[in-house]
Amino acid sequence: METSGSPGQAIRTLTVPSEELREALAPAAGAIRLAVWDFDSAPAGIDPAEVDAVVLPYTGSPDLRSALPAAPGLKLVQTQTTGYDGVTDLVGPGVGIATASGVHAAATAELAVGLALASLRGIDDAVRNQREGLWRPRRYPGLADRRVLLVGVGGIGREIQRRLDAFDVLLTRVGSSARDDESGHVHAASELVALAPTHDVVIVITPLTEATQGLIGAEVLAALPDGALVVNVARGPVVDTEALTREVVAGRLRAALDVVDPEPLPAEHPLWRAPGALITPHVGGNSGAFWPRIVRLLERQLHLLGSSAAPENLVQRGPWG
């Protein structure tokens, strides 16, 4: 673990987005002052110019673009999400960015597998039939013996892989580049079109970057076999929504989506009414496991920051470069 006593890295004041979180972290704060800043209004009882570090809200759409410049001494932005898309555009390279990597892994992995199971066993159809009092038994493909293409081999990808082991699937993993690891071979993203025709299920959990935007595009989707299922628990723009919508509305593919593009999906969007679509409102990491895990992470961050050490999960090092 890197440490440094440089005054440029000293964190004296950290803001959190709620009083509940401030109270939970108070015992671990040490000499670091905690204040509340929800980004919908000014920080409570403190001049923004005194703020060294901020924890961003987990949900909602605060106006960070106008709020963060009010803190000219900012050294660290801590997200409560695994993704950090958009944050780098709001702060300069001199500001560190840390994510909540690991906090959401178990919850997102269980939702990914849950969405796949629900779609492949027809649970979504059963719910619709229940509303009408209809008893319509039929044979669904199920998850056992399915050929699954897992796009994304980071922390959440590994948790999905671990859970899939119990379901007797035939798993192929895809990362940014081809390589071998302790679990075997990882294919390159450039191989997706060639891999698609031999897979029944695609689970997407890659980060959103310039390289992954539209990664699951029209060509990949067209290469999938009839009846294949696309599960997206990554970010909406990783999948071409327009191309996916055409395939699902036509009845050729199915989709189980926790994220969409745009988000939220407009009420008139045809995916809402497509029989082959199952949609949850971006709740992958938002389970009962979230609160204790984010508190534990932030407690560790406070300990590290209090001793002038680099925080965990830095994706932009800033003062700790």
Short mmCIF file of C-alpha atoms in Angstrom, two decimals:
data_model
loop_
_atom_site.label_atom_id
_atom_site.label_comp_id
_atom_site.label_asym_id
_atom_site.label_seq_id
_atom_site.Cartn_x
_atom_site.Cartn_y
_atom_site.Cartn_z
CA MET A 1 0.00 0.00 0.00
CA GLU A 2 1.41 3.37 -1.00
CA THR A 3 1.62 5.99 1.72
CA SER A 4 2.72 9.57 1.73
CA GLY A 5 2.85 12.37 4.19
CA SER A 6 2.70 15.03 1.52
CA PRO A 7 0.51 17.98 2.60
CA GLY A 8 -0.96 17.95 -0.90
CA GLN A 9 -2.58 14.64 -0.08
CA ALA A 10 -3.82 15.45 3.41
CA ILE A 11 -7.59 15.06 3.73
CA ARG A 12 -9.07 17.24 6.44
CA THR A 13 -12.73 17.46 5.41
CA LEU A 14 -14.83 14.82 3.67
CA THR A 15 -18.49 15.23 2.76
CA VAL A 16 -21.07 12.45 2.50
CA PRO A 17 -24.50 12.73 0.88
CA SER A 18 -26.67 11.99 3.92
CA GLU A 19 -26.82 12.46 7.67
CA GLU A 20 -27.38 8.72 8.05
CA LEU A 21 -24.05 8.00 6.36
CA ARG A 22 -22.28 10.70 8.36
CA GLU A 23 -23.49 9.14 11.61
CA ALA A 24 -22.46 5.65 10.49
CA LEU A 25 -18.95 6.81 9.65
CA ALA A 26 -18.39 9.16 12.59
CA PRO A 27 -16.65 6.54 14.81
CA ALA A 28 -14.09 5.88 12.06
CA ALA A 29 -13.47 9.50 11.06
CA GLY A 30 -10.64 10.23 13.47
CA ALA A 31 -9.25 13.70 12.77
CA ILE A 32 -11.11 13.99 9.47
CA ARG A 33 -14.12 16.28 9.68
CA LEU A 34 -17.33 14.85 8.20
CA ALA A 35 -20.02 17.06 6.70
CA VAL A 36 -23.17 16.45 4.69
CA TRP A 37 -23.37 17.48 1.04
CA ASP A 38 -26.17 15.97 -1.05
CA PHE A 39 -25.32 18.13 -4.10
CA ASP A 40 -28.92 19.31 -4.32
CA SER A 41 -28.04 22.20 -1.99
CA ALA A 42 -24.91 23.71 -0.42
CA PRO A 43 -22.87 21.65 2.06
CA ALA A 44 -24.35 21.78 5.55
CA GLY A 45 -22.47 24.14 7.85
CA ILE A 46 -19.27 24.29 5.82
CA ASP A 47 -17.69 26.39 3.09
CA PRO A 48 -17.25 24.27 -0.07
CA ALA A 49 -13.76 25.74 -0.41
CA GLU A 50 -12.79 23.73 2.70
CA VAL A 51 -13.85 20.40 1.22
CA ASP A 52 -10.97 18.04 0.37
CA ALA A 53 -12.94 14.90 -0.51
CA VAL A 54 -16.53 14.02 -1.40
CA VAL A 55 -18.62 10.86 -1.45
CA LEU A 56 -21.10 11.10 -4.30
CA PRO A 57 -24.77 10.10 -3.88
CA TYR A 58 -25.53 6.53 -4.85
CA THR A 59 -28.80 7.27 -6.64
CA GLY A 60 -30.53 10.28 -8.10
CA SER A 61 -29.26 12.86 -10.57
CA PRO A 62 -27.63 15.71 -8.66
CA ASP A 63 -26.12 18.56 -10.63
CA LEU A 64 -22.49 17.67 -10.06
CA ARG A 65 -21.35 19.80 -12.99
CA SER A 66 -22.23 23.00 -11.17
CA ALA A 67 -21.55 21.73 -7.64
CA LEU A 68 -18.05 20.29 -7.82
CA PRO A 69 -16.36 23.46 -9.12
CA ALA A 70 -17.47 25.08 -5.82
CA ALA A 71 -14.80 22.95 -4.11
CA PRO A 72 -11.51 24.24 -5.58
CA GLY A 73 -9.43 22.32 -3.06
CA LEU A 74 -10.95 18.96 -3.99
CA LYS A 75 -8.46 16.07 -3.92
CA LEU A 76 -10.70 13.00 -4.01
CA VAL A 77 -14.08 11.97 -5.42
CA GLN A 78 -15.41 8.68 -4.03
CA THR A 79 -18.28 7.05 -5.89
CA GLN A 80 -20.74 4.62 -4.31
CA THR A 81 -20.96 2.77 -7.61
CA THR A 82 -18.58 0.45 -9.42
CA GLY A 83 -18.82 2.55 -12.56
CA TYR A 84 -17.47 6.06 -12.72
CA ASP A 85 -18.47 7.08 -16.25
CA GLY A 86 -18.89 10.84 -16.47
CA VAL A 87 -16.94 11.63 -13.29
CA THR A 88 -13.63 12.09 -15.08
CA ASP A 89 -15.28 14.78 -17.22
CA LEU A 90 -16.20 16.76 -14.09
CA VAL A 91 -12.80 16.92 -12.42
CA GLY A 92 -9.28 17.53 -13.68
CA PRO A 93 -6.49 14.95 -13.70
CA GLY A 94 -5.20 16.33 -10.41
CA VAL A 95 -8.24 14.97 -8.53
CA GLY A 96 -8.27 11.33 -7.44
CA ILE A 97 -11.30 9.18 -8.27
CA ALA A 98 -12.06 6.07 -6.21
CA THR A 99 -14.91 3.67 -6.92
CA ALA A 100 -16.95 1.27 -4.81
CA SER A 101 -15.49 -1.71 -6.64
CA GLY A 102 -16.37 -4.90 -4.77
CA VAL A 103 -19.31 -3.42 -2.87
CA HIS A 104 -21.85 -4.37 -5.55
CA ALA A 105 -20.25 -7.55 -6.87
CA ALA A 106 -22.38 -10.12 -5.05
CA ALA A 107 -25.68 -8.29 -5.57
CA THR A 108 -25.08 -7.59 -9.25
CA ALA A 109 -23.95 -11.15 -9.88
CA GLU A 110 -27.04 -12.60 -8.25
CA LEU A 111 -29.28 -10.32 -10.32
CA ALA A 112 -27.48 -11.28 -13.54
CA VAL A 113 -28.06 -14.97 -12.84
CA GLY A 114 -31.59 -14.24 -11.57
CA LEU A 115 -32.51 -12.40 -14.77
CA ALA A 116 -31.13 -15.22 -16.88
CA LEU A 117 -33.04 -17.82 -14.89
CA ALA A 118 -36.28 -15.82 -14.91
CA SER A 119 -36.19 -15.42 -18.67
CA LEU A 120 -34.94 -18.90 -19.53
CA ARG A 121 -37.51 -20.61 -17.26
CA GLY A 122 -40.38 -18.38 -18.37
CA ILE A 123 -40.98 -16.77 -14.98
CA ASP A 124 -41.75 -13.45 -16.68
CA ASP A 125 -44.38 -15.18 -18.81
CA ALA A 126 -45.80 -16.89 -15.72
CA VAL A 127 -46.24 -13.54 -13.99
CA ARG A 128 -48.14 -12.17 -16.98
CA ASN A 129 -50.30 -15.30 -17.10
CA GLN A 130 -50.99 -15.11 -13.37
CA ARG A 131 -52.50 -11.66 -13.77
CA GLU A 132 -55.03 -13.14 -16.20
CA GLY A 133 -55.58 -16.36 -14.25
CA LEU A 134 -54.14 -18.45 -17.10
CA TRP A 135 -52.51 -21.88 -16.62
CA ARG A 136 -50.13 -22.30 -19.56
CA PRO A 137 -47.45 -24.92 -18.96
CA ARG A 138 -44.74 -25.23 -21.60
CA ARG A 139 -41.13 -26.30 -21.89
CA TYR A 140 -38.59 -23.48 -21.57
CA PRO A 141 -34.87 -23.82 -22.35
CA GLY A 142 -33.60 -23.36 -18.77
CA LEU A 143 -30.02 -22.51 -17.82
CA ALA A 144 -28.52 -26.00 -17.50
CA ASP A 145 -26.42 -26.95 -20.55
CA ARG A 146 -26.78 -23.49 -22.09
CA ARG A 147 -23.76 -22.05 -23.88
CA VAL A 148 -23.10 -18.78 -22.05
CA LEU A 149 -20.94 -15.93 -23.33
CA LEU A 150 -19.77 -13.79 -20.38
CA VAL A 151 -18.57 -10.39 -21.60
CA GLY A 152 -16.53 -8.89 -18.78
CA VAL A 153 -14.05 -10.67 -16.52
CA GLY A 154 -13.50 -8.11 -13.76
CA GLY A 155 -14.64 -8.44 -10.16
CA ILE A 156 -18.36 -8.74 -10.92
CA GLY A 157 -17.65 -10.97 -13.91
CA ARG A 158 -15.75 -13.34 -11.63
CA GLU A 159 -18.68 -13.40 -9.20
CA ILE A 160 -21.09 -14.20 -12.04
CA GLN A 161 -18.76 -16.97 -13.20
CA ARG A 162 -18.66 -18.41 -9.68
CA ARG A 163 -22.45 -18.53 -9.48
CA LEU A 164 -22.83 -20.00 -12.96
CA ASP A 165 -20.61 -22.91 -11.94
CA ALA A 166 -23.57 -24.34 -10.03
CA PHE A 167 -25.85 -24.35 -13.09
CA ASP A 168 -23.98 -26.69 -15.43
CA VAL A 169 -23.48 -24.10 -18.15
CA LEU A 170 -20.86 -24.17 -20.89
CA LEU A 171 -19.06 -20.88 -20.27
CA THR A 172 -16.97 -18.76 -22.64
CA ARG A 173 -15.38 -15.60 -21.24
CA VAL A 174 -14.57 -12.41 -23.13
CA GLY A 175 -12.31 -9.57 -22.01
CA SER A 176 -10.72 -6.56 -23.65
CA SER A 177 -7.87 -8.73 -24.96
CA ALA A 178 -7.14 -12.44 -25.34
CA ARG A 179 -5.23 -14.05 -22.48
CA ASP A 180 -5.13 -17.03 -20.17
CA ASP A 181 -5.72 -16.97 -16.42
CA GLU A 182 -6.32 -19.43 -13.60
CA SER A 183 -9.78 -20.25 -15.00
CA GLY A 184 -8.63 -20.87 -18.55
CA HIS A 185 -8.81 -18.84 -21.74
CA VAL A 186 -10.27 -15.34 -22.08
CA HIS A 187 -11.25 -14.36 -25.61
CA ALA A 188 -10.77 -10.84 -26.99
CA ALA A 189 -13.73 -8.54 -27.54
CA SER A 190 -12.76 -8.48 -31.22
CA GLU A 191 -13.90 -12.14 -31.39
CA LEU A 192 -17.50 -11.47 -30.36
CA VAL A 193 -19.02 -11.73 -33.83
CA ALA A 194 -17.27 -15.06 -34.41
CA LEU A 195 -18.28 -16.40 -30.96
CA ALA A 196 -21.92 -15.27 -31.03
CA PRO A 197 -23.39 -17.98 -33.32
CA THR A 198 -22.41 -20.79 -30.93
CA HIS A 199 -23.89 -19.27 -27.75
CA ASP A 200 -27.41 -19.25 -26.32
CA VAL A 201 -26.93 -16.57 -23.65
CA VAL A 202 -24.84 -13.38 -23.52
CA ILE A 203 -24.28 -11.78 -20.10
CA VAL A 204 -22.74 -8.31 -20.30
CA ILE A 205 -20.83 -6.86 -17.33
CA THR A 206 -18.05 -4.86 -18.95
CA PRO A 207 -17.37 -1.26 -17.83
CA LEU A 208 -18.59 1.56 -20.05
CA THR A 209 -15.63 3.11 -21.87
CA GLU A 210 -15.05 4.52 -25.33
CA ALA A 211 -13.99 1.03 -26.39
CA THR A 212 -17.09 -0.72 -25.01
CA GLN A 213 -19.78 1.76 -26.06
CA GLY A 214 -21.97 -0.16 -28.52
CA LEU A 215 -19.81 -3.27 -28.09
CA ILE A 216 -22.88 -5.50 -28.35
CA GLY A 217 -24.00 -3.95 -31.60
CA ALA A 218 -26.14 -4.94 -34.54
CA GLU A 219 -23.50 -7.27 -36.00
CA VAL A 220 -23.03 -9.23 -32.76
CA LEU A 221 -26.77 -9.42 -32.16
CA ALA A 222 -27.47 -10.59 -35.71
CA ALA A 223 -24.86 -13.34 -35.29
CA LEU A 224 -26.62 -14.81 -32.23
CA PRO A 225 -28.81 -17.85 -32.90
CA ASP A 226 -32.60 -17.58 -32.90
CA GLY A 227 -34.00 -17.55 -29.37
CA ALA A 228 -30.76 -16.38 -27.73
CA LEU A 229 -30.96 -14.27 -24.59
CA VAL A 230 -29.09 -11.01 -23.97
CA VAL A 231 -28.61 -10.09 -20.28
CA ASN A 232 -27.18 -6.62 -19.59
CA VAL A 233 -26.14 -5.70 -16.03
CA ALA A 234 -23.32 -3.40 -17.15
CA ARG A 235 -24.31 -0.01 -18.55
CA GLY A 236 -27.03 0.67 -21.10
CA PRO A 237 -24.81 2.09 -23.87
CA VAL A 238 -22.66 -1.07 -23.99
CA VAL A 239 -25.56 -2.63 -25.93
CA ASP A 240 -27.03 -0.98 -29.03
CA THR A 241 -30.60 -0.42 -27.78
CA GLU A 242 -32.05 0.25 -31.23
CA ALA A 243 -30.57 -2.93 -32.70
CA LEU A 244 -31.59 -5.01 -29.67
CA THR A 245 -35.12 -3.62 -29.76
CA ARG A 246 -35.52 -4.66 -33.40
CA GLU A 247 -34.41 -8.21 -32.61
CA VAL A 248 -36.60 -8.55 -29.51
CA VAL A 249 -39.74 -6.97 -30.99
CA ALA A 250 -39.35 -9.28 -34.00
CA GLY A 251 -39.31 -12.21 -31.57
CA ARG A 252 -35.92 -13.49 -32.69
CA LEU A 253 -34.00 -12.68 -29.48
CA ARG A 254 -34.94 -12.28 -25.82
CA ALA A 255 -33.54 -9.65 -23.45
CA ALA A 256 -33.24 -9.38 -19.68
CA LEU A 257 -32.03 -5.89 -18.86
CA ASP A 258 -31.15 -4.09 -15.64
CA VAL A 259 -29.67 -1.19 -17.60
CA VAL A 260 -30.88 0.50 -20.77
CA ASP A 261 -30.06 3.41 -23.03
CA PRO A 262 -31.62 5.88 -22.54
CA GLU A 263 -32.24 5.49 -18.85
CA PRO A 264 -34.91 5.49 -17.65
CA LEU A 265 -36.50 3.93 -20.70
CA PRO A 266 -39.32 6.19 -21.98
CA ALA A 267 -42.79 4.87 -21.15
CA GLU A 268 -43.68 4.54 -24.85
CA HIS A 269 -40.58 2.51 -25.72
CA PRO A 270 -41.51 -0.79 -27.44
CA LEU A 271 -39.24 -2.85 -25.18
CA TRP A 272 -41.69 -2.33 -22.30
CA ARG A 273 -44.35 -4.26 -24.16
CA ALA A 274 -42.20 -6.79 -25.99
CA PRO A 275 -43.07 -10.34 -24.79
CA GLY A 276 -39.40 -11.34 -24.92
CA ALA A 277 -38.15 -8.49 -22.71
CA LEU A 278 -37.67 -8.51 -18.94
CA ILE A 279 -36.62 -5.15 -17.47
CA THR A 280 -35.52 -4.13 -13.97
CA PRO A 281 -34.82 -0.44 -13.12
CA HIS A 282 -31.00 -0.45 -12.67
CA VAL A 283 -31.03 -2.14 -9.27
CA GLY A 284 -28.10 -4.51 -9.78
CA GLY A 285 -26.15 -3.39 -6.73
CA ASN A 286 -29.09 -2.04 -4.76
CA SER A 287 -29.81 -4.93 -2.39
CA GLY A 288 -29.72 -5.27 1.37
CA ALA A 289 -26.01 -6.05 1.07
CA PHE A 290 -25.26 -2.51 -0.14
CA TRP A 291 -25.44 -0.52 3.11
CA PRO A 292 -23.12 -2.58 5.33
CA ARG A 293 -20.65 -3.06 2.49
CA ILE A 294 -20.44 0.62 1.52
CA VAL A 295 -20.03 1.60 5.16
CA ARG A 296 -17.16 -0.89 5.56
CA LEU A 297 -15.46 0.42 2.43
CA LEU A 298 -15.76 4.04 3.52
CA GLU A 299 -14.48 3.17 6.99
CA ARG A 300 -11.39 1.67 5.36
CA GLN A 301 -11.01 4.76 3.17
CA LEU A 302 -11.18 7.03 6.22
CA HIS A 303 -8.48 4.97 7.94
CA LEU A 304 -6.23 5.18 4.88
CA LEU A 305 -6.84 8.87 4.31
CA GLY A 306 -6.28 9.62 7.99
CA SER A 307 -2.82 8.07 7.74
CA SER A 308 -2.05 9.85 4.44
CA ALA A 309 -2.18 6.56 2.53
CA ALA A 310 -3.63 6.13 -0.93
CA PRO A 311 -7.31 5.10 -0.81
CA GLU A 312 -8.56 1.83 -2.28
CA ASN A 313 -9.99 1.47 -5.78
CA LEU A 314 -8.29 4.48 -7.36
CA VAL A 315 -9.15 4.66 -11.05
CA GLN A 316 -7.61 8.14 -11.36
CA ARG A 317 -4.73 8.64 -8.98
CA GLY A 318 -4.68 12.44 -8.76
CA PRO A 319 -2.52 13.48 -5.77
CA TRP A 320 -1.54 9.83 -5.24
CA GLY A 321 0.00 9.53 -8.70
#
